[in-house]
PDB file of C-alpha atoms in Angstrom:
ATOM      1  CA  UNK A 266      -1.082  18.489  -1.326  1.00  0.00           C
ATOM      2  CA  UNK A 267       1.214  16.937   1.309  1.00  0.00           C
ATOM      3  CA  UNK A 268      -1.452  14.269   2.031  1.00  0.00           C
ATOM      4  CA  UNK A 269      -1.197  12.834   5.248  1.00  0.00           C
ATOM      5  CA  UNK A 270       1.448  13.723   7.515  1.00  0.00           C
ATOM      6  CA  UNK A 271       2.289  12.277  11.388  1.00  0.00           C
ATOM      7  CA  UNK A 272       4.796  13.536  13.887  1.00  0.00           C
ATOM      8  CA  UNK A 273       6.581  12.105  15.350  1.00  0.00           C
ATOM      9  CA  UNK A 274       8.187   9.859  13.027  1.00  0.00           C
ATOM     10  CA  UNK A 275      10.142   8.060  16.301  1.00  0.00           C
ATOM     11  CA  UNK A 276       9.747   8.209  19.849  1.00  0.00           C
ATOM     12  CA  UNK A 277      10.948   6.393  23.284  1.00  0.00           C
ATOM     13  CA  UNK A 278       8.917   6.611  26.164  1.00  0.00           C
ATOM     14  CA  UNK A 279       8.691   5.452  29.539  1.00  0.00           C
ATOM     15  CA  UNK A 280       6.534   3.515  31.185  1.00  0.00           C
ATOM     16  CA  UNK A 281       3.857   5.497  32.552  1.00  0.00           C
ATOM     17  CA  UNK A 282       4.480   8.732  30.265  1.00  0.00           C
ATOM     18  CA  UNK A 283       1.944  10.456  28.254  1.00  0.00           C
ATOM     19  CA  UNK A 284       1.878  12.022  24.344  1.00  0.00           C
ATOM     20  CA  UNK A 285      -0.011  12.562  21.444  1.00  0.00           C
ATOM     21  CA  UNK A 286       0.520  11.425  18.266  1.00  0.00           C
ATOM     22  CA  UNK A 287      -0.491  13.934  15.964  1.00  0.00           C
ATOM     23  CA  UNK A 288      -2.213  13.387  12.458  1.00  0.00           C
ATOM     24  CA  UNK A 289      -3.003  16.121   9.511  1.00  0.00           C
ATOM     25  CA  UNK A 290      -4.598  15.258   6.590  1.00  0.00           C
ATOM     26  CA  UNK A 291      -5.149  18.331   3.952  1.00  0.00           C
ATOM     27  CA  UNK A 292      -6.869  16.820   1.152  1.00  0.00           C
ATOM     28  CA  UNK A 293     -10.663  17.592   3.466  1.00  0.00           C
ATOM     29  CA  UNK A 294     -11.326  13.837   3.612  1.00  0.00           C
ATOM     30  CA  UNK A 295     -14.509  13.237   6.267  1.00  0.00           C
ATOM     31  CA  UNK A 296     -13.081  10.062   7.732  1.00  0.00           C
ATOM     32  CA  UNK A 297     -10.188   9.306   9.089  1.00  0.00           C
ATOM     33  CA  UNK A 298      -8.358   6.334  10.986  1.00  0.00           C
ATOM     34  CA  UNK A 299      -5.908   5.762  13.300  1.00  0.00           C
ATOM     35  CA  UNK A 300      -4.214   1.966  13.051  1.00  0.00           C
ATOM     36  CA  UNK A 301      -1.634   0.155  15.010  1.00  0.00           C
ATOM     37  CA  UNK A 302       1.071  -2.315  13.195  1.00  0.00           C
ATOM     38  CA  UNK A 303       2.510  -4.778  15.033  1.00  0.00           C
ATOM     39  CA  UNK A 304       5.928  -6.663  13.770  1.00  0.00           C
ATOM     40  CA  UNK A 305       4.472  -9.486  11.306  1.00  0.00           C
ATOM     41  CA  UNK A 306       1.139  -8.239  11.568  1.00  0.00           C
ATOM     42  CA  UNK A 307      -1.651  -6.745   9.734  1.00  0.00           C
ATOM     43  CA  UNK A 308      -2.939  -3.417  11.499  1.00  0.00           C
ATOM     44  CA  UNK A 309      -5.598  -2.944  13.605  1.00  0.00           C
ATOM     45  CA  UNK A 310      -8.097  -0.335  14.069  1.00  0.00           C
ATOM     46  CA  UNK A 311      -8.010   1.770  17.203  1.00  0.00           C
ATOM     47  CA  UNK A 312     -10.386   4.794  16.754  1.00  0.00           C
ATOM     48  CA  UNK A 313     -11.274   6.245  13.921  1.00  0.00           C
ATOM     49  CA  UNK A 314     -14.001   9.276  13.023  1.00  0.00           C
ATOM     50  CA  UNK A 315     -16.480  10.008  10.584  1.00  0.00           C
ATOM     51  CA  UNK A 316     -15.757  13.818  10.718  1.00  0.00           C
ATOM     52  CA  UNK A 317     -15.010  16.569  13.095  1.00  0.00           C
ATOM     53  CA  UNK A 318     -16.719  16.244  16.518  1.00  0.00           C
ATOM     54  CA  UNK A 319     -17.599  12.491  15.624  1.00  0.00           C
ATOM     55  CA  UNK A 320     -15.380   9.562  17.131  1.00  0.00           C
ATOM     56  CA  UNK A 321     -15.872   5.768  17.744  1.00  0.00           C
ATOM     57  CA  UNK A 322     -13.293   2.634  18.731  1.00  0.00           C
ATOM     58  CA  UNK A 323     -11.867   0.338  16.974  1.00  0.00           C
ATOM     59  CA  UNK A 324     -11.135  -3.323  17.255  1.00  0.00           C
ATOM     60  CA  UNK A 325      -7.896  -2.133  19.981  1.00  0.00           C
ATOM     61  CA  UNK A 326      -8.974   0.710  21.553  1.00  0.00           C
ATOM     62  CA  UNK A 327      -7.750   0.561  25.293  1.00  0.00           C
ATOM     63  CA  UNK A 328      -4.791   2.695  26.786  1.00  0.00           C
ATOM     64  CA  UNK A 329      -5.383   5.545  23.725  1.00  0.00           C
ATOM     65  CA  UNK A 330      -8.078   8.400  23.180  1.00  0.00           C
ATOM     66  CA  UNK A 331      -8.828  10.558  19.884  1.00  0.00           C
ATOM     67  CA  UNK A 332     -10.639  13.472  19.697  1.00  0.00           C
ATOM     68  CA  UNK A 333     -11.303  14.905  16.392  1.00  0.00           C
ATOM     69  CA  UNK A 334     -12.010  19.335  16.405  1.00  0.00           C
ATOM     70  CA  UNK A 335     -11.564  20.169  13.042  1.00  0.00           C
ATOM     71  CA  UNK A 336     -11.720  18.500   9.132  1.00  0.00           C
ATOM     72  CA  UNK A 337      -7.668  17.840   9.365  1.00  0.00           C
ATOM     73  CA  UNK A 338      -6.452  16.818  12.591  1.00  0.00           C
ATOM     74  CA  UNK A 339      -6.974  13.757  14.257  1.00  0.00           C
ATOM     75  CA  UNK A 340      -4.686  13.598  17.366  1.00  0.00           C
ATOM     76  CA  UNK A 341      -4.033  10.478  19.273  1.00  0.00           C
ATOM     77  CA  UNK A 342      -3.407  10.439  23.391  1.00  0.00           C
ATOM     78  CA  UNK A 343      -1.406   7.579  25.161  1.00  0.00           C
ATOM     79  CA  UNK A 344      -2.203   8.145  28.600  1.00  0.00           C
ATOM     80  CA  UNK A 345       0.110   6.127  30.534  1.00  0.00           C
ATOM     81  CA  UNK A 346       2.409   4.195  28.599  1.00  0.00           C
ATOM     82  CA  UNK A 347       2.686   0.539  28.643  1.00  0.00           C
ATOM     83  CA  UNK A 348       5.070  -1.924  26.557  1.00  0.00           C
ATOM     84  CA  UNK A 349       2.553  -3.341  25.099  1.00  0.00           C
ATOM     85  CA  UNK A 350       2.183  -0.237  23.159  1.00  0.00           C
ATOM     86  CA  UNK A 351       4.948  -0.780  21.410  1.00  0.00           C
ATOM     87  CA  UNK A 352       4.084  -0.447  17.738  1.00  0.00           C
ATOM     88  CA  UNK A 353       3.846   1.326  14.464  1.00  0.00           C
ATOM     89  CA  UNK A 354       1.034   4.102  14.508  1.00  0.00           C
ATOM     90  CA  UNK A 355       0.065   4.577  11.108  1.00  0.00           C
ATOM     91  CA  UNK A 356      -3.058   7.533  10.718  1.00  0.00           C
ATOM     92  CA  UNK A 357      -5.494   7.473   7.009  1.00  0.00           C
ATOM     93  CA  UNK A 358      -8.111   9.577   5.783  1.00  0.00           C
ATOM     94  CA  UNK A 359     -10.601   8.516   3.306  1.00  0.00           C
ATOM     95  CA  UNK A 360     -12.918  10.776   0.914  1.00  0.00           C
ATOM     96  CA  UNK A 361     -15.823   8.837   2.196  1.00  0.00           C
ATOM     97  CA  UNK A 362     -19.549  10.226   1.152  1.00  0.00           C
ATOM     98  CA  UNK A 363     -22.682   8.891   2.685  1.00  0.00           C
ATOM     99  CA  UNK A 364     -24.428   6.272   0.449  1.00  0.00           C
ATOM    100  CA  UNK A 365     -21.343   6.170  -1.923  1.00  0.00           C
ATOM    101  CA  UNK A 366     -18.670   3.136  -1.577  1.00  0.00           C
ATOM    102  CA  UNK A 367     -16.046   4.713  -4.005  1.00  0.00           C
ATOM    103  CA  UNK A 368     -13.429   4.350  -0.884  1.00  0.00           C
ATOM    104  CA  UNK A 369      -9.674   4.150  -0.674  1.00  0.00           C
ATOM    105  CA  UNK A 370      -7.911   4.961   2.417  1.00  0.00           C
ATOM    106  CA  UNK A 371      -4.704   6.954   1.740  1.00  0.00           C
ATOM    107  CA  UNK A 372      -1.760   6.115   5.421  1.00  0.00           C
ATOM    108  CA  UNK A 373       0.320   8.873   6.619  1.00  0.00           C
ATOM    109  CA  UNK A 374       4.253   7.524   6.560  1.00  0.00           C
ATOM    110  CA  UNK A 375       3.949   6.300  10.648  1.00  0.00           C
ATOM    111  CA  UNK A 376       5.608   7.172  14.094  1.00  0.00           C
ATOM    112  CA  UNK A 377       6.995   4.344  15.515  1.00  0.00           C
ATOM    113  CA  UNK A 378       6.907   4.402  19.195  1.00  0.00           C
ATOM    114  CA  UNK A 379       8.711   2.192  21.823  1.00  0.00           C
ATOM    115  CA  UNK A 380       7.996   2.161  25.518  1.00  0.00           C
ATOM    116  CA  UNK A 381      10.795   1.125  27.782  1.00  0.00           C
TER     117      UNK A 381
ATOM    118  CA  UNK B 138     -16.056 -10.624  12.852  1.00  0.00           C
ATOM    119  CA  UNK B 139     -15.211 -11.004   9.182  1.00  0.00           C
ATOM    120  CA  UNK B 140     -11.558 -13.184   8.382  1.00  0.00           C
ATOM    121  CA  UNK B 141      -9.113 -12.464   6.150  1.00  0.00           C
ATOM    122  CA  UNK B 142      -6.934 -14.726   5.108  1.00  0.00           C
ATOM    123  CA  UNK B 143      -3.865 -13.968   2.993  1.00  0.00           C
ATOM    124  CA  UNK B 144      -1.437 -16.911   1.124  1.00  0.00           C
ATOM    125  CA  UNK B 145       1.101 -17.608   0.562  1.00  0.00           C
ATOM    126  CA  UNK B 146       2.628 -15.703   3.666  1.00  0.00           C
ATOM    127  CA  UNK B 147       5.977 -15.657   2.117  1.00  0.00           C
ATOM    128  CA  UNK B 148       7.321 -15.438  -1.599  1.00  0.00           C
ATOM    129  CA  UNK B 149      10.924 -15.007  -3.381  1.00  0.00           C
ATOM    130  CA  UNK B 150      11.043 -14.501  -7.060  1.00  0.00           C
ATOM    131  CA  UNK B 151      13.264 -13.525  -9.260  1.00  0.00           C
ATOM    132  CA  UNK B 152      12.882 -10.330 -11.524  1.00  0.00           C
ATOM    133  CA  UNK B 153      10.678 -10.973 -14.126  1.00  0.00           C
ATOM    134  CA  UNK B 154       8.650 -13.795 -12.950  1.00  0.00           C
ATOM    135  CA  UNK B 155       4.892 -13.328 -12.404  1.00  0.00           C
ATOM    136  CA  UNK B 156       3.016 -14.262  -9.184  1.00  0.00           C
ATOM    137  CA  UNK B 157      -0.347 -14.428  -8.044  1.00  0.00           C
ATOM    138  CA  UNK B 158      -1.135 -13.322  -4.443  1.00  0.00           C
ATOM    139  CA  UNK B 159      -4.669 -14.438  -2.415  1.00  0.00           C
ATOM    140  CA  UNK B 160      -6.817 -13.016  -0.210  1.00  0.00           C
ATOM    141  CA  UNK B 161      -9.666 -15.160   1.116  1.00  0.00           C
ATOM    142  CA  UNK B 162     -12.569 -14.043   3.187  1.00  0.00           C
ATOM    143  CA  UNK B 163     -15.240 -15.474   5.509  1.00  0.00           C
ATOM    144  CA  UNK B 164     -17.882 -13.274   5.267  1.00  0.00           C
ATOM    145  CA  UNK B 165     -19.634 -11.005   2.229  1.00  0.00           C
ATOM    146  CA  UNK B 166     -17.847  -7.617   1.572  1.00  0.00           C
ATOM    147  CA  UNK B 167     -18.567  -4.003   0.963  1.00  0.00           C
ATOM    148  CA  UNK B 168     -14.911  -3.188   0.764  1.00  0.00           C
ATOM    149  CA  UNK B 169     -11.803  -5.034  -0.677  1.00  0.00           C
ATOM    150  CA  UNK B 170      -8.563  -2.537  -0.863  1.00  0.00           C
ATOM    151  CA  UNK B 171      -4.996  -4.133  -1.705  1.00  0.00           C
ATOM    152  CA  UNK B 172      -2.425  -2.446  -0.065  1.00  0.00           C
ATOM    153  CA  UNK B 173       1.260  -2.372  -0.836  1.00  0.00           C
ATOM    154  CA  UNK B 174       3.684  -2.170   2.238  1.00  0.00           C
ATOM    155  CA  UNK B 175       7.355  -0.935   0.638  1.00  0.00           C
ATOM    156  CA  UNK B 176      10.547  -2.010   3.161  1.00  0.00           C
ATOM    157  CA  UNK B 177      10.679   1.701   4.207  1.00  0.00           C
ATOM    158  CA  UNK B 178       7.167   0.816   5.817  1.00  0.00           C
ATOM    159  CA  UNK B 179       5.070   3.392   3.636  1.00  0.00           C
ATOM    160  CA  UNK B 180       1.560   1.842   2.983  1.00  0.00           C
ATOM    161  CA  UNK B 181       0.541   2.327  -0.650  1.00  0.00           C
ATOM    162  CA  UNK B 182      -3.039   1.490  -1.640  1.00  0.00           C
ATOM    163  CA  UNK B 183      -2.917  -0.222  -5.129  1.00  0.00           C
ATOM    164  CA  UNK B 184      -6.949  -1.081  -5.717  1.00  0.00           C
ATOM    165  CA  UNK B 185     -10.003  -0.726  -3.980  1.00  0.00           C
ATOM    166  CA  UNK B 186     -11.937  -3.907  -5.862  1.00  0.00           C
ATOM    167  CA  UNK B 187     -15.249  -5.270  -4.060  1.00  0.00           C
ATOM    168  CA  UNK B 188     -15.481  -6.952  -6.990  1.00  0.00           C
ATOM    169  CA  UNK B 189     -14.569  -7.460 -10.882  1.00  0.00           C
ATOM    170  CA  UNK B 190     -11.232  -6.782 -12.223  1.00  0.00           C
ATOM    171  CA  UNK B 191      -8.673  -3.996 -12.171  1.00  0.00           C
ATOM    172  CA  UNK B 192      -5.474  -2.824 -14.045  1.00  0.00           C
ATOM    173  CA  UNK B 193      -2.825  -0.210 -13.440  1.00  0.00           C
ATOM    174  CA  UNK B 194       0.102  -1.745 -15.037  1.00  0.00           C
ATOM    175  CA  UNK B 195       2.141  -4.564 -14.154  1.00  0.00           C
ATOM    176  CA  UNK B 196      -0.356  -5.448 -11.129  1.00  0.00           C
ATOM    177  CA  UNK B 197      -4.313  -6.370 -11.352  1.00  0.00           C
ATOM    178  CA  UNK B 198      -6.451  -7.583  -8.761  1.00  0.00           C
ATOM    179  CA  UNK B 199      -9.561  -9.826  -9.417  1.00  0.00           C
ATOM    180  CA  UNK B 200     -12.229 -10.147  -6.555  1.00  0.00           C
ATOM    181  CA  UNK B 201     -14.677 -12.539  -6.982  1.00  0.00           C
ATOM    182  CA  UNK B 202     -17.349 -11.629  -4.077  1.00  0.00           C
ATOM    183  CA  UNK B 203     -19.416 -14.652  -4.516  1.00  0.00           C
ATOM    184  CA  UNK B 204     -16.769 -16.709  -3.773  1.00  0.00           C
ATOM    185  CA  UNK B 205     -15.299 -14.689  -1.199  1.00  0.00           C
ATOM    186  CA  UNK B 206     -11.938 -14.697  -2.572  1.00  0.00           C
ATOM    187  CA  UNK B 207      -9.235 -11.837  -4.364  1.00  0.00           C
ATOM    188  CA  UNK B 208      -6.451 -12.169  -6.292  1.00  0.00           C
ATOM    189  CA  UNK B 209      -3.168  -9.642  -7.182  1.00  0.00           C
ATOM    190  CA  UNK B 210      -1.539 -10.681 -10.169  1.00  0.00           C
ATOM    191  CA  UNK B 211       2.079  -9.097 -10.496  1.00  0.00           C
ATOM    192  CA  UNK B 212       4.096  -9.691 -13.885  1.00  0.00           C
ATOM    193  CA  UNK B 213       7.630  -8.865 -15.000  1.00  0.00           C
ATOM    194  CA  UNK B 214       8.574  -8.768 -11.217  1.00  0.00           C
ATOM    195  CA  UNK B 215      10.671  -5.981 -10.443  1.00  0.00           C
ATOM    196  CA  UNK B 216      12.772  -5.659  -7.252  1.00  0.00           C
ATOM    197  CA  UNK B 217      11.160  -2.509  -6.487  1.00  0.00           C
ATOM    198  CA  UNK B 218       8.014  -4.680  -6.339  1.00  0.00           C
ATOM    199  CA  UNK B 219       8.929  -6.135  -2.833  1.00  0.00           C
ATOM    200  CA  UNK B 220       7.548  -5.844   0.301  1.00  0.00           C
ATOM    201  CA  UNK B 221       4.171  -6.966   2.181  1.00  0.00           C
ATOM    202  CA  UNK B 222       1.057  -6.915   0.370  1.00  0.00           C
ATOM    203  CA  UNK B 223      -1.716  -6.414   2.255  1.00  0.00           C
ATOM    204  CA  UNK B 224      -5.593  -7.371   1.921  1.00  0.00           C
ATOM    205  CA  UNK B 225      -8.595  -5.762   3.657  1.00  0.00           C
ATOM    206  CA  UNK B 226     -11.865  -5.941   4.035  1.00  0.00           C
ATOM    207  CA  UNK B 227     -14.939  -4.289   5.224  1.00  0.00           C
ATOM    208  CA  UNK B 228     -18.243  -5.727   6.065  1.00  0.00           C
ATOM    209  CA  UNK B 229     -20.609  -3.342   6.415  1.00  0.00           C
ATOM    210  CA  UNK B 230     -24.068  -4.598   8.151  1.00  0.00           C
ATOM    211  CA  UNK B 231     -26.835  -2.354   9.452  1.00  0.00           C
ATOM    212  CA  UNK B 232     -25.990   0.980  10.465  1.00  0.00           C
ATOM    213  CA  UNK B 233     -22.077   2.559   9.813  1.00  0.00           C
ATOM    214  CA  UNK B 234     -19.700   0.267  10.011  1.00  0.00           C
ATOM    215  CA  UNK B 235     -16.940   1.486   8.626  1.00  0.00           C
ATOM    216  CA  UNK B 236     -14.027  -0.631   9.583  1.00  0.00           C
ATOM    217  CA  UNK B 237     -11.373  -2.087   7.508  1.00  0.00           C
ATOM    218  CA  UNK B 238     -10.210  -5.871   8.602  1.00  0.00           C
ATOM    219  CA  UNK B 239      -6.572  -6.814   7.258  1.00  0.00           C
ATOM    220  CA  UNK B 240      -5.102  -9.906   6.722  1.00  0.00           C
ATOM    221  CA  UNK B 241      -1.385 -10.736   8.065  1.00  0.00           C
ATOM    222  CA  UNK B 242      -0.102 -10.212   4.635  1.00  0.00           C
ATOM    223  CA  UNK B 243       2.290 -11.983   1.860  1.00  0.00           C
ATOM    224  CA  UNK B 244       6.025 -10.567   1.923  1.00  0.00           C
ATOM    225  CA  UNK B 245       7.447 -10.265  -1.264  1.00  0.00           C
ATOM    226  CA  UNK B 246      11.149 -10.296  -2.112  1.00  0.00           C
ATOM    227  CA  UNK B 247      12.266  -9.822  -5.415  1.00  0.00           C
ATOM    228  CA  UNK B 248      15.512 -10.701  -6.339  1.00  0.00           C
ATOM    229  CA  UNK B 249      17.559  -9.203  -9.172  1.00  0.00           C
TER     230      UNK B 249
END
């Protein structure tokens, strides 16, 4: 299993540019996550989805958008880019079941993004 | 919402010493994870620990939910053992809430 993987691992943007961020888990975990890392920070929760067709925000979901079509991917959209978007995107994916808290999230390696 | 509170925010050891990392919390928990950061920025998740004790090795974690507090233990430091350890949380209340909180973290260094 490769686990989770993101691309891209870097990018530079401009203000006002657009891209996804893509995320691909194969390991057919239900719920996955999409974080933001901050320098000296903890990360914080943007969107994340309980399984394909399913999203909902996080604690910092404003300027992005998710949309979740199948069991593995779990793109995320930056609509117009904005320097306070600078960050590390980290995506994870968790073997959640209903009812059952046996969870541990497993993070893809990040893209870290700068917007100039 | 729920606050996690890490300490101490910084710590430099030298290889081999032991050290005790804390995670306090302000509200009751369905979800404790400790997460291991490594300078390369890779997040490795060492326990998931709502409560009672753990092992894997060098490192266990002891949550104790009643007091709202966890604890990593690391012995026989190892440089590779550096990095930002990272606690989180999840308070799950009503319907799905399935959101993990983390604390600002505690960066290791090891020194050899």
């Amino acid at each position: 299993n490769a686990g989770v993987t993101q691309t891209p691992k870097f990018r530079i943007l401009k203000i006002g540019q657009s891209m996804t961020l893509q995320c691909a888990q194969d390991m057919n975990h239900n719920y996955m996550y999409w974080y933001r890392q901050d320098p000296g920070m903890g990360l914080k929760l943007i969107y994340y989805s309980v399984g394909a067709g399913i999203t909902d925000k996080g604690e910092v979901p404003n300027g992005y958008n998710v949309s979740r079509s199948t069991t593995e991917d779990f793109p995320l959209r930056l609509e117009l880019a904005a320097p306070s978007q600078t960050s590390v995107y980290f995506c994870a994916s968790s073997p959640r079941v209903a009812g059952i808290s046996t969870d541990t999230q497993y993070f893809g390696p990040g893209t870290r993004l700068t917007v100039l | 919402g729920i606050q996690v509170e890490q300490s101490p925010p910084d710590l430099i050891l030298q290889e081999g010493a032991n050290s005790t990392l804390r995670c306090n919390f302000s509200d009751s928990v369905n979800n404790l994870q400790w997460f291991h950061q490594n300078p390369w920025g890779q997040l490795i998740n060492l326990f998931y620990i709502p409560s009672g004790t753990k092992q894997n090795g060098r490192l266990s974690a002891t949550t104790v939910a009643t007091e709202r507090y966890s604890l990593l233990y690391i012995s026989s430091s190892q440089t590779t053992d550096s990095g930002v350890y990272f606690c989180a949380v999840e308070r799950r209340s009503g319907g799905s809430n399935y959101k993990l909180t983390f604390g600002k973290g505690t960066l290791l260094t090891v020194n050899p």
